Amino acid sequence: MLKAAYEWLDKRIDITPMWRDIADHEVPEHVNPAHHFSAFIYCFGGLTFFIVVIQILSGMFLTMYYVPDIENAWKSVDYLQNEIAFGHIVRGMHHWGASVSIVMLFLHTMRVFFTGSYKNPREFNWVVGMLLFFTMLGLGFTGYLLPWDNKAYFATQVGIQIAASVPVVGDAIATFLQGGEIVGAQTLARFFALHVFFLPAALLGLMGAHFFLIRKQGISGPL
Amino acid sequence: MAHHDKDKEVHFVGDSRVRVRKEKLLPKDYSEFPGKTEAFFPNFLLKEWMVAVVVLVGFMALVMAHEPPLGEQADPTNTSFLPVPDWYFLFLYELLKFKWASGPFVVLGTVVVPGLLFGGLFLAPWLDRGKDRRPFKRPAATGIAILSLVAIVALTWVAWDEHEKQLASQPKGSSEDAKIVNPQDPAYEIYKNNACVNCHGQKLEGLQGPALTGIGDAYTPEDIIKIMDEGKGQMPAGMFQGNAEEKQQLAEWLAEQDPPKEEESEE
């Protein structure tokens, strides 16, 4: 039954080559932690992806209760954390996952750096990876404001002040982030949009490029 | 759509423009890496998943052990709140506290130093063009990276330490809607009959000195006795004139002064 369904689909859209291409490529011994324990350093990239998936899923559930306006933002977070079944677990996953994903991303970057894997011909994939790093930092910065507690509010205020002190473009950046004279309703709405739509879109696009390139070029050889 | 090489027949999937692939996508020859290669799916992915499971268990243990912090609702008029960015921005925050990277030289702290750091990282493939990949064969790249790492760790640590100290030096009581716990306790009379009341107020609400309601959240009786003996901030030493037993009684009562609701604003 399943086989028949698959064949019906395959006859029309020829899906076998697509997934065989992903499934069948050989993974060399030097990155396989089952053969060399020290190869666990090659797992950081995959683990970053794993945590990002956790972030996306927990974030999707958080938006079911979160209300992005200054009257209700804090109340909705308080409600989902203290009243909803498993709310504190889902918010906990998103809160701690933010830190863990930065740690994993950092470890992955260090692995690539110290094994010199960014060298010819993989320069471009390194640049894509750095853009991913900045996107993640942006997600961290914008997500920090959303619970709308004192810590969130004043950290964002300081962050925007620092951005504003950059010569020439500083004021433009601050206005763009703040959406007004003070950190307020506009800022929260903007940070929500950035955190939930713009930056994740960039993240997914960049991750697609990152994976396409690694598949195209293969993983770097042993040292 | 006429195609020119007549001798080659092209097959399409159905009536679409997707070409039928004749050659099967067999695993590529990884002769570049001799050794025990294995297919990505399912063999290798299973091993990666096992690593991920270990990480997941640790992660969920962290999530269940520590509830995510949620402070009081943002109050833009609150002037005493100590702002602190998330930990991974702390090193940049600390950088801006250096005299050579703040005030008139703030450009150094906001643009030049981070620009060099991240710009250098961004352009690493073009700055480090040699063929060698081993870290010890490219001392410049490795050395600069390790120095930067040490600097980042040190700055983060200093920033965190400073923040902790600032928090510790802030008055711990909360004057807002915290009630006196157990006002029938004879220790309250001891409090009122001593000099404490002049600065901390009849109802512990704070006058020149900080409020003492909610103080039990921050101090143990031993801490409180130490403050009574040695003073703190503007409070002079030896303000409590009663005997040792009364002092102990008062300290224990003050340590019971917990805030009525959870008012943790800091982790």
CSV table of C-alpha atoms in Angstrom, one decimal, chain A residues 10-14 17-35 42-43 46-47 50-51 54-55 70-71 74-75 77-78 81-82 88-89 91-93 95-100 102-104 106 109-110 112-119 123-124 126-127 130-131 134 137 140-141 144 147-151 153-155 158 162 165-167 215 218-223, chain B residues 13-14 16 18-21 24-30 32-42 44 47-49 51-53 55-56 59-60 62-64 66-79 81-89 92-93 96 106-107 110-111 118-126 128-135 138 141-142 145-146 149 152 265-267:
chain,number,residue,atom,x,y,z
A,10,ASP,CA,7.5,8.7,-8.1
A,11,LYS,CA,6.1,8.0,-11.6
A,12,ARG,CA,4.8,11.5,-11.7
A,13,ILE,CA,7.4,13.6,-10.0
A,14,ASP,CA,10.5,11.4,-10.0
A,17,PRO,CA,16.9,10.9,-7.1
A,18,MET,CA,16.1,13.7,-4.7
A,19,TRP,CA,16.1,11.8,-1.5
A,20,ARG,CA,18.7,9.2,-2.7
A,21,ASP,CA,21.1,12.0,-3.2
A,22,ILE,CA,20.7,13.1,0.4
A,23,ALA,CA,20.6,9.6,1.8
A,24,ASP,CA,23.3,7.8,-0.1
A,25,HIS,CA,26.3,10.1,0.1
A,26,GLU,CA,29.1,8.6,1.9
A,27,VAL,CA,30.3,10.1,5.2
A,28,PRO,CA,34.0,9.8,5.7
A,29,GLU,CA,35.5,8.0,8.7
A,30,HIS,CA,37.3,11.0,10.2
A,31,VAL,CA,34.1,12.8,11.1
A,32,ASN,CA,32.3,9.7,12.5
A,33,PRO,CA,32.2,9.7,16.3
A,34,ALA,CA,31.6,5.9,16.1
A,35,HIS,CA,35.1,5.4,14.7
A,42,TYR,CA,32.3,17.5,14.0
A,43,CYS,CA,28.9,17.1,15.6
A,46,GLY,CA,24.5,19.2,13.4
A,47,LEU,CA,23.7,19.9,17.1
A,50,PHE,CA,19.1,20.4,16.2
A,51,ILE,CA,18.8,23.2,18.8
A,54,ILE,CA,13.9,23.0,19.1
A,55,GLN,CA,13.9,26.8,19.0
A,70,ILE,CA,3.1,46.6,25.8
A,71,GLU,CA,-0.1,46.1,27.8
A,74,TRP,CA,4.4,40.6,30.1
A,75,LYS,CA,1.0,39.4,31.3
A,77,VAL,CA,4.3,35.5,29.3
A,78,ASP,CA,3.4,35.3,33.0
A,81,GLN,CA,4.6,30.3,32.2
A,82,ASN,CA,2.5,29.9,35.4
A,88,HIS,CA,7.2,26.8,31.9
A,89,ILE,CA,8.8,23.8,30.0
A,91,ARG,CA,9.3,28.7,27.6
A,92,GLY,CA,12.2,27.1,29.4
A,93,MET,CA,13.2,25.3,26.2
A,95,HIS,CA,14.9,30.6,26.9
A,96,TRP,CA,17.7,28.1,27.6
A,97,GLY,CA,17.8,27.0,24.0
A,98,ALA,CA,18.7,30.5,23.0
A,99,SER,CA,21.9,30.3,25.1
A,100,VAL,CA,22.6,26.7,24.1
A,102,ILE,CA,24.8,30.3,20.7
A,103,VAL,CA,27.2,28.0,22.6
A,104,MET,CA,26.8,25.3,19.9
A,106,PHE,CA,30.3,29.2,18.7
A,109,THR,CA,32.6,28.1,14.4
A,110,MET,CA,35.7,27.3,16.4
A,112,VAL,CA,35.7,25.1,11.5
A,113,PHE,CA,38.3,27.7,12.3
A,114,PHE,CA,40.9,25.6,14.0
A,115,THR,CA,40.7,22.8,11.5
A,116,GLY,CA,41.1,25.4,8.7
A,117,SER,CA,38.0,24.1,7.0
A,118,TYR,CA,37.2,27.5,5.6
A,119,LYS,CA,40.0,27.4,3.1
A,123,GLU,CA,35.4,30.3,1.5
A,124,PHE,CA,31.9,31.1,0.4
A,126,TRP,CA,32.3,30.3,5.7
A,127,VAL,CA,30.8,33.6,4.7
A,130,MET,CA,29.2,34.1,9.5
A,131,LEU,CA,26.0,35.6,8.2
A,134,PHE,CA,25.0,37.4,13.0
A,137,LEU,CA,22.9,37.2,17.5
A,140,GLY,CA,19.0,36.7,20.6
A,141,PHE,CA,18.9,40.5,20.8
A,144,TYR,CA,15.4,39.4,24.8
A,147,PRO,CA,9.0,39.1,27.7
A,148,TRP,CA,8.8,42.9,28.5
A,149,ASP,CA,10.2,42.7,32.0
A,150,ASN,CA,12.5,45.3,33.5
A,151,LYS,CA,15.6,43.3,32.5
A,153,TYR,CA,13.4,46.7,28.7
A,154,PHE,CA,16.6,48.2,30.1
A,155,ALA,CA,18.9,45.9,28.3
A,158,VAL,CA,21.2,50.2,26.6
A,162,ILE,CA,25.1,51.8,22.1
A,165,SER,CA,26.6,56.0,19.3
A,166,VAL,CA,28.0,54.6,16.1
A,167,PRO,CA,29.0,57.5,13.9
A,215,ARG,CA,26.5,18.8,0.1
A,218,GLY,CA,31.6,17.7,0.7
A,219,ILE,CA,33.0,17.9,4.2
A,220,SER,CA,36.7,18.9,4.4
A,221,GLY,CA,39.2,16.1,4.5
A,222,PRO,CA,41.1,14.9,7.5
A,223,LEU,CA,43.9,17.1,8.9
B,13,VAL,CA,8.6,12.4,-16.5
B,14,GLY,CA,5.0,12.3,-17.7
B,16,SER,CA,6.5,17.5,-17.7
B,18,VAL,CA,11.6,17.1,-15.7
B,19,ARG,CA,14.0,14.7,-17.4
B,20,VAL,CA,14.1,11.1,-16.4
B,21,ARG,CA,17.4,10.3,-14.9
B,24,LYS,CA,21.3,5.9,-10.6
B,25,LEU,CA,22.7,8.1,-7.9
B,26,LEU,CA,25.0,5.6,-6.4
B,27,PRO,CA,27.1,6.5,-3.4
B,28,LYS,CA,30.1,8.6,-4.5
B,29,ASP,CA,33.5,7.2,-4.4
B,30,TYR,CA,35.2,8.7,-1.4
B,32,GLU,CA,39.9,11.0,-1.1
B,33,PHE,CA,39.2,9.8,2.4
B,34,PRO,CA,40.3,6.1,2.6
B,35,GLY,CA,38.8,4.3,5.5
B,36,LYS,CA,35.4,3.3,6.8
B,37,THR,CA,33.0,5.6,5.1
B,38,GLU,CA,29.3,4.9,5.5
B,39,ALA,CA,26.1,6.1,4.0
B,40,PHE,CA,24.6,9.3,5.5
B,41,PHE,CA,21.2,7.8,5.8
B,42,PRO,CA,20.4,5.8,7.9
B,44,PHE,CA,25.6,8.0,10.0
B,47,LYS,CA,25.0,8.0,15.2
B,48,GLU,CA,24.5,11.7,15.0
B,49,TRP,CA,21.0,11.2,16.5
B,51,VAL,CA,24.8,12.2,20.1
B,52,ALA,CA,21.8,14.5,19.8
B,53,VAL,CA,19.9,12.4,22.3
B,55,VAL,CA,22.6,16.5,24.3
B,56,LEU,CA,18.8,16.5,24.5
B,59,PHE,CA,19.2,20.1,27.8
B,60,MET,CA,15.9,19.0,29.2
B,62,LEU,CA,18.6,22.0,32.5
B,63,VAL,CA,15.1,23.2,31.4
B,64,MET,CA,13.4,21.3,34.2
B,66,HIS,CA,15.8,26.0,36.2
B,67,GLU,CA,12.6,27.8,35.5
B,68,PRO,CA,13.1,30.6,33.0
B,69,PRO,CA,13.4,33.9,34.8
B,70,LEU,CA,10.6,36.5,34.4
B,71,GLY,CA,11.1,39.8,36.3
B,72,GLU,CA,8.6,42.4,37.1
B,73,GLN,CA,6.7,44.0,34.2
B,74,ALA,CA,8.8,46.7,32.5
B,75,ASP,CA,8.5,50.1,34.1
B,76,PRO,CA,10.3,52.8,32.1
B,77,THR,CA,10.2,55.1,35.2
B,78,ASN,CA,12.2,52.7,37.3
B,79,THR,CA,15.5,54.5,37.8
B,81,PHE,CA,17.2,49.0,37.8
B,82,LEU,CA,20.6,47.8,36.8
B,83,PRO,CA,20.5,47.0,33.1
B,84,VAL,CA,22.4,43.9,31.9
B,85,PRO,CA,22.5,42.4,28.4
B,86,ASP,CA,22.3,38.7,27.7
B,87,TRP,CA,25.6,36.9,28.6
B,88,TYR,CA,26.8,36.6,25.0
B,89,PHE,CA,26.8,40.4,24.6
B,92,LEU,CA,31.0,44.1,24.0
B,93,TYR,CA,29.3,45.8,26.9
B,96,LEU,CA,32.7,50.1,26.3
B,106,VAL,CA,33.5,55.5,21.8
B,107,VAL,CA,34.0,54.8,18.1
B,110,THR,CA,31.5,50.4,19.1
B,111,VAL,CA,33.0,50.2,15.6
B,118,PHE,CA,34.1,40.3,13.3
B,119,GLY,CA,35.6,41.7,10.1
B,120,GLY,CA,38.7,39.6,10.5
B,121,LEU,CA,36.6,36.5,11.2
B,122,PHE,CA,34.4,37.2,8.2
B,123,LEU,CA,37.4,37.6,5.9
B,124,ALA,CA,39.4,34.8,7.5
B,125,PRO,CA,39.5,32.7,4.2
B,126,TRP,CA,41.2,35.6,2.4
B,128,ASP,CA,44.7,33.2,5.8
B,129,ARG,CA,45.3,31.9,2.3
B,130,GLY,CA,48.0,29.3,2.9
B,131,LYS,CA,47.4,25.7,2.0
B,132,ASP,CA,48.1,24.3,5.5
B,133,ARG,CA,45.1,23.5,7.6
B,134,ARG,CA,46.6,22.3,10.8
B,135,PRO,CA,46.4,24.9,13.6
B,138,ARG,CA,49.4,28.6,10.8
B,141,ALA,CA,45.7,32.7,12.6
B,142,THR,CA,45.7,30.4,15.6
B,145,ALA,CA,42.1,33.5,17.5
B,146,ILE,CA,43.3,32.3,20.9
B,149,LEU,CA,39.1,34.1,22.8
B,152,ILE,CA,36.4,37.7,25.2
B,265,SER,CA,14.0,40.4,39.2
B,266,GLU,CA,17.4,38.9,38.8
B,267,GLU,CA,18.7,35.4,38.4
